[in-house]
PDB file of C-alpha atoms in Angstrom:
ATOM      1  CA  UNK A   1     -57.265 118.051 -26.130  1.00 55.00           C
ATOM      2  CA  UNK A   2     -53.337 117.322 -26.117  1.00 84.00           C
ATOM      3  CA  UNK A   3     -51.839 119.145 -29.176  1.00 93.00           C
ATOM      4  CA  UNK A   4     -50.420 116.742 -31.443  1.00 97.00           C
ATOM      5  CA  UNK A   5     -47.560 117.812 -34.036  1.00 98.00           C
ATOM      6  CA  UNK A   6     -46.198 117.119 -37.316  1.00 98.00           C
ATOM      7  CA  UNK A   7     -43.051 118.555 -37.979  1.00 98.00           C
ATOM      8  CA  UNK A   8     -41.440 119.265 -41.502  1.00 95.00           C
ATOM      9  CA  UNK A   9     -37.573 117.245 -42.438  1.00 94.00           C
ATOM     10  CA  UNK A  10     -35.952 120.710 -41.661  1.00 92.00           C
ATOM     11  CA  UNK A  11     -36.974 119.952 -37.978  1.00 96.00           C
ATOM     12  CA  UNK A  12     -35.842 116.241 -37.117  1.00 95.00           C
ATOM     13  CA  UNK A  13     -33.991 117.495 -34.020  1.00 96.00           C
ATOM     14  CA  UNK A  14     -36.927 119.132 -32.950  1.00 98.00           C
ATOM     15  CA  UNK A  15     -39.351 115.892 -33.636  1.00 97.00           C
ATOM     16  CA  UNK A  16     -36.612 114.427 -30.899  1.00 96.00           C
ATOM     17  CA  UNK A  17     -37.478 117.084 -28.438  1.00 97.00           C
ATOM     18  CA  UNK A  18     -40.904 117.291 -28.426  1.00 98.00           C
ATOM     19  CA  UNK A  19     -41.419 113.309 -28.384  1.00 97.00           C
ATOM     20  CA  UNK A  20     -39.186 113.467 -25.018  1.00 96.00           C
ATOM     21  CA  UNK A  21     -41.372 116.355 -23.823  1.00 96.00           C
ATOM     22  CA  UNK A  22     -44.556 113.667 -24.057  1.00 96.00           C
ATOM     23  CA  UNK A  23     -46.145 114.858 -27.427  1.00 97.00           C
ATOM     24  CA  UNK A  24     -46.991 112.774 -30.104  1.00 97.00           C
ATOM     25  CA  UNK A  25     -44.797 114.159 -32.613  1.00 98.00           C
ATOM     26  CA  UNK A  26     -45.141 113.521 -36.487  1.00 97.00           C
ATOM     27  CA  UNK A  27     -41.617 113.707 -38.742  1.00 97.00           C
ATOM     28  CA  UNK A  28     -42.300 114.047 -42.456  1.00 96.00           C
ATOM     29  CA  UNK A  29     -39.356 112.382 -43.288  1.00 94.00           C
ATOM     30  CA  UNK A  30     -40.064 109.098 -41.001  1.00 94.00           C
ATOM     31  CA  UNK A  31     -43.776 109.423 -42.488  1.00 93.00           C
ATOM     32  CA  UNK A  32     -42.277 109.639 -46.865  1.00 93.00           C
ATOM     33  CA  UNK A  33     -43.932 112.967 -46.453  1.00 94.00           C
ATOM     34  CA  UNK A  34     -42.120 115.421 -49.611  1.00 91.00           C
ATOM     35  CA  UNK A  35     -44.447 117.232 -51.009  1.00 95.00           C
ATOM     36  CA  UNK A  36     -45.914 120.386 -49.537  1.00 95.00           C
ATOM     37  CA  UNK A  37     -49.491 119.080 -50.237  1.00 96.00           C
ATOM     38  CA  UNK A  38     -48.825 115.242 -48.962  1.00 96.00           C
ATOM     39  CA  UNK A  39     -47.550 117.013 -45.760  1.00 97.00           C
ATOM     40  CA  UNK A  40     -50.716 119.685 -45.529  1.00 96.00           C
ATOM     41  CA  UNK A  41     -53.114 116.616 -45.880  1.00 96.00           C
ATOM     42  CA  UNK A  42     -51.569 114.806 -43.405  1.00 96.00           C
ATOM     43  CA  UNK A  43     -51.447 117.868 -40.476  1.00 97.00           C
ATOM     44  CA  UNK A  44     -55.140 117.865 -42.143  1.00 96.00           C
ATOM     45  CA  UNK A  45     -56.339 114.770 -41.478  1.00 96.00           C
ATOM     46  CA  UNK A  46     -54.615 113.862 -38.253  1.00 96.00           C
ATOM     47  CA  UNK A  47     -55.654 116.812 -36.618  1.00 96.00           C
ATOM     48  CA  UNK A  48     -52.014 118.216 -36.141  1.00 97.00           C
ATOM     49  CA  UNK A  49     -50.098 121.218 -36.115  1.00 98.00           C
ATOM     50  CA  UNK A  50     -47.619 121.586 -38.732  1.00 98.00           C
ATOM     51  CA  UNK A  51     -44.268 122.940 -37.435  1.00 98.00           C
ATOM     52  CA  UNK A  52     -42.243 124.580 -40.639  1.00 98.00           C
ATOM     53  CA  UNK A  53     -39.533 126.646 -41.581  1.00 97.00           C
ATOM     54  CA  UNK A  54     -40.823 127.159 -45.125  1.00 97.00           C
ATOM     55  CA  UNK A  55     -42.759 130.492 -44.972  1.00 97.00           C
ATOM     56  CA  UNK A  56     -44.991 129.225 -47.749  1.00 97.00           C
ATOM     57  CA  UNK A  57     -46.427 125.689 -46.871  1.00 97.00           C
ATOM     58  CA  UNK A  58     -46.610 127.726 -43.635  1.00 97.00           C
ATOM     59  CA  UNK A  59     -48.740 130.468 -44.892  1.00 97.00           C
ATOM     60  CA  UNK A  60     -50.523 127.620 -46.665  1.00 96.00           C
ATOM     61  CA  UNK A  61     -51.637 125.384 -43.742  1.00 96.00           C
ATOM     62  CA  UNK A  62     -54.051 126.338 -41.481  1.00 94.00           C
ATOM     63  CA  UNK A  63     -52.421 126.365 -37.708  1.00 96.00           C
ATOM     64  CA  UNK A  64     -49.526 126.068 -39.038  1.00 97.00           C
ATOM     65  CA  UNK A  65     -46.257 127.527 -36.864  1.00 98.00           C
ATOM     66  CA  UNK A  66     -43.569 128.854 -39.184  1.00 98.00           C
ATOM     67  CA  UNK A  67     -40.360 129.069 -37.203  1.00 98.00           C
ATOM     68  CA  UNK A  68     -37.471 131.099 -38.139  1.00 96.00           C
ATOM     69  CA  UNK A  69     -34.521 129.646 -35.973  1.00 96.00           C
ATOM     70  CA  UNK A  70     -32.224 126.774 -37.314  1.00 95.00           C
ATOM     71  CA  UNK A  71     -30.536 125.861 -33.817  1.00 96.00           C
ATOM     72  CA  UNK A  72     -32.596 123.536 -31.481  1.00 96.00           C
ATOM     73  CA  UNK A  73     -32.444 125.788 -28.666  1.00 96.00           C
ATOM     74  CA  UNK A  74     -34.157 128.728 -30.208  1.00 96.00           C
ATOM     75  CA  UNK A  75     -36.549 126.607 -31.993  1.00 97.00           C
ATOM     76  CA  UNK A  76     -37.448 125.397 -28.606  1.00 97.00           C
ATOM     77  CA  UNK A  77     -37.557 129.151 -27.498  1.00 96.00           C
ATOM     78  CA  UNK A  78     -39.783 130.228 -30.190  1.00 97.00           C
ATOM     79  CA  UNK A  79     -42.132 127.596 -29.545  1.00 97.00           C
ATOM     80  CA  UNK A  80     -42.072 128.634 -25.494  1.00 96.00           C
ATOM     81  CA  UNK A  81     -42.848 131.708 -26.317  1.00 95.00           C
ATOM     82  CA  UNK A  82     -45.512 131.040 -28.550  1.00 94.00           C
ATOM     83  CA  UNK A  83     -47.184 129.708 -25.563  1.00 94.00           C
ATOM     84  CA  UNK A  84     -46.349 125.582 -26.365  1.00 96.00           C
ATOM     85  CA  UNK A  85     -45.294 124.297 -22.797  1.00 95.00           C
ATOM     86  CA  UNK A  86     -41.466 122.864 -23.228  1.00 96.00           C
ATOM     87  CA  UNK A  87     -40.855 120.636 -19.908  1.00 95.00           C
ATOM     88  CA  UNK A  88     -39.868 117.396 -19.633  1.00 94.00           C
ATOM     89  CA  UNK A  89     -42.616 114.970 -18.084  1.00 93.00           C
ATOM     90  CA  UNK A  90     -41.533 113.186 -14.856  1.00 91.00           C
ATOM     91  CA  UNK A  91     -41.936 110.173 -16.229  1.00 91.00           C
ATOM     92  CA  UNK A  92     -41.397 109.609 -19.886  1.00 93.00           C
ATOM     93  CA  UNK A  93     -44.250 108.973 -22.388  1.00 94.00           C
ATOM     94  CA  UNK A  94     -43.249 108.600 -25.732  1.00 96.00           C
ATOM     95  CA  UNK A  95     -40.283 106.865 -27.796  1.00 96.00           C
ATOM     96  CA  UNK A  96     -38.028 109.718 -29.161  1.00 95.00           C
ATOM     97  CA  UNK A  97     -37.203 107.680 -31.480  1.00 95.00           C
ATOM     98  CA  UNK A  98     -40.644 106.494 -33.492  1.00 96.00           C
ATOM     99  CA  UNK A  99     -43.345 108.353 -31.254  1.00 97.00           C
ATOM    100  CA  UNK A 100     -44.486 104.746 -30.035  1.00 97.00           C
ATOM    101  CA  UNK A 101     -45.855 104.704 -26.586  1.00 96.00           C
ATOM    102  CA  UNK A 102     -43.652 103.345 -23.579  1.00 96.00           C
ATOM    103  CA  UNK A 103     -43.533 101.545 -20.428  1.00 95.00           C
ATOM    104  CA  UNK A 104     -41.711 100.728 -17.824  1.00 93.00           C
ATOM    105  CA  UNK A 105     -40.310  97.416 -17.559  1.00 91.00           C
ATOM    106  CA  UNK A 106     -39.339  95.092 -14.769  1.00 84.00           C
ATOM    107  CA  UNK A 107     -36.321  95.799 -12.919  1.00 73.00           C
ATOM    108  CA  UNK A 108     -35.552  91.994 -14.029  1.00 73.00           C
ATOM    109  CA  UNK A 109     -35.877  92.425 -17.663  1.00 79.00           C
ATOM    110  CA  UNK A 110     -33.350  95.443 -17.487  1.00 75.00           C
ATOM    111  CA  UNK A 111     -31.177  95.412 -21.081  1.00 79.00           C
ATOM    112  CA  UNK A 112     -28.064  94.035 -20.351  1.00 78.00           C
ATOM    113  CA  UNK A 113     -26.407  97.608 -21.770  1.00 80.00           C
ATOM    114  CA  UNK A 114     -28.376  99.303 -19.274  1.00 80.00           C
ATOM    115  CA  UNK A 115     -26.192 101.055 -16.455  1.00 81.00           C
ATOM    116  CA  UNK A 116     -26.406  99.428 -13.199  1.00 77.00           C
ATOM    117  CA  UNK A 117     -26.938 102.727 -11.433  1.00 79.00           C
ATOM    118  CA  UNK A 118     -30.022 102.746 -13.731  1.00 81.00           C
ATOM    119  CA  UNK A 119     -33.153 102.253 -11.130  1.00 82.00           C
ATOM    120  CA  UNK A 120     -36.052 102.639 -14.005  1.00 89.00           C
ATOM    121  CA  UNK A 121     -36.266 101.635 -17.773  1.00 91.00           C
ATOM    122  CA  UNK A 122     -39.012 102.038 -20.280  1.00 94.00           C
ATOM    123  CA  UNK A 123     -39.464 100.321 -23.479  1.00 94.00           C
ATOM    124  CA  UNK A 124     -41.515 101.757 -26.749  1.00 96.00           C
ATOM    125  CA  UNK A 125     -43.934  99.093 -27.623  1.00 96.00           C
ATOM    126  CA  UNK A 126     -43.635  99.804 -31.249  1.00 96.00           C
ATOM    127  CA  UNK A 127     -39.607  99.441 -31.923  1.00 96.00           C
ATOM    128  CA  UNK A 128     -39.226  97.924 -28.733  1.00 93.00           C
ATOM    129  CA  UNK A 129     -35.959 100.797 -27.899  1.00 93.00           C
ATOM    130  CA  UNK A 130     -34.857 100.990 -24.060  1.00 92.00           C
ATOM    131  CA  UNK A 131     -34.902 103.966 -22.637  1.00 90.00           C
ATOM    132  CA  UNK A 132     -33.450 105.526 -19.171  1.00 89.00           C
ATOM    133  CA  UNK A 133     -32.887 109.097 -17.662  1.00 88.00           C
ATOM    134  CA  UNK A 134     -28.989 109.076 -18.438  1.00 86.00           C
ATOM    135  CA  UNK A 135     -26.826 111.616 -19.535  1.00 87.00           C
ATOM    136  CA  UNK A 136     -28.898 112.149 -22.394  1.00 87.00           C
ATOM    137  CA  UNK A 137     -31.647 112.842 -20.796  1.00 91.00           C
ATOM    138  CA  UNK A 138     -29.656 115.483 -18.464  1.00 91.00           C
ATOM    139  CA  UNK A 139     -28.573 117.373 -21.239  1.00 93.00           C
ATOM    140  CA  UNK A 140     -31.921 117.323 -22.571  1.00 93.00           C
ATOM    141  CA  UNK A 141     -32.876 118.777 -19.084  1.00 93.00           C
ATOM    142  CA  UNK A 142     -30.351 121.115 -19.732  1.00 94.00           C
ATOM    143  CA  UNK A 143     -31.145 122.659 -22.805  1.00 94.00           C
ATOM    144  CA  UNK A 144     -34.887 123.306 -22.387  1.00 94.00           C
ATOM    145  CA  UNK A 145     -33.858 124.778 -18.752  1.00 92.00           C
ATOM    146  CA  UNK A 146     -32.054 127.584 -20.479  1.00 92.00           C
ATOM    147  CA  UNK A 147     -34.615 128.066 -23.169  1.00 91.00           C
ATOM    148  CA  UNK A 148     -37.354 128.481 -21.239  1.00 84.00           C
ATOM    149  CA  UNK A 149     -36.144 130.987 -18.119  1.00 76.00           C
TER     150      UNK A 149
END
């Protein structure tokens, strides 16, 4: 089964991340999750693990990952190491944006603000956000190269 997350409004960045590394990724804050027991239900209920840096609604939620690092990079690293594959998927999955799912589009229904060196583009079918492999996606690239070597 793929390992589905919900991650806590300390760890928006992260939410980013792991949506662009194919999972479907939770954020409290885009859910009006606040309270430590709305968020436990929900991890709860949707069968997800609850990524936290608060070391009590961590020690209170079953499966529940309590990280220690604020910067992305060691978040990612901790979460490596605690055996989570961090790897970007050849071909994107999910909207880093909303967790929607995506597709690629037509070459002829490109966005016009789409680069013209651009050879594939994917659309979420819930917000309906383009999406390429630009620069952003290098530096993505980047960043989870260094974390997890």
């Amino acid at each position: 089964m793929e390992r589905r997350f919900l991650v806590d409004v300390m760890l928006g960045k992260l939410a980013t991340y792991l949506r662009m590394c194919g999972y479907d990724t939770l954020y409290a804050n885009e859910e009006e999750l606040e309270a430590d027991d709305a968020i436990r239900k929900r991890a709860k209920t949707t069968g997800r693990t609850l990524l936290t840096r608060d070391q009590t609604l961590a020690a209170q939620t079953e499966g529940a990952i309590c990280l220690t690092a604020t910067a992305i990079e060691a978040q990612l690293s901790e979460l490596h190491k605690q055996g989570i594959p961090i790897e970007l998927p050849t071909t994107p999955t999910r909207c880093s944006l909303c967790n929607g799912g995506i597709t690629q589009i037509d070459s002829n229904q490109h966005p016009n603000h789409a680069p013209d060196t651009v050879d594939h583009v994917w659309q979420c079918t819930d917000c309906d956000q383009y999406f390429w492999k630009g620069s952003h996606w290098e530096r993505v690239q980047e960043t989870i190269a260094a974390v997890t070597t």
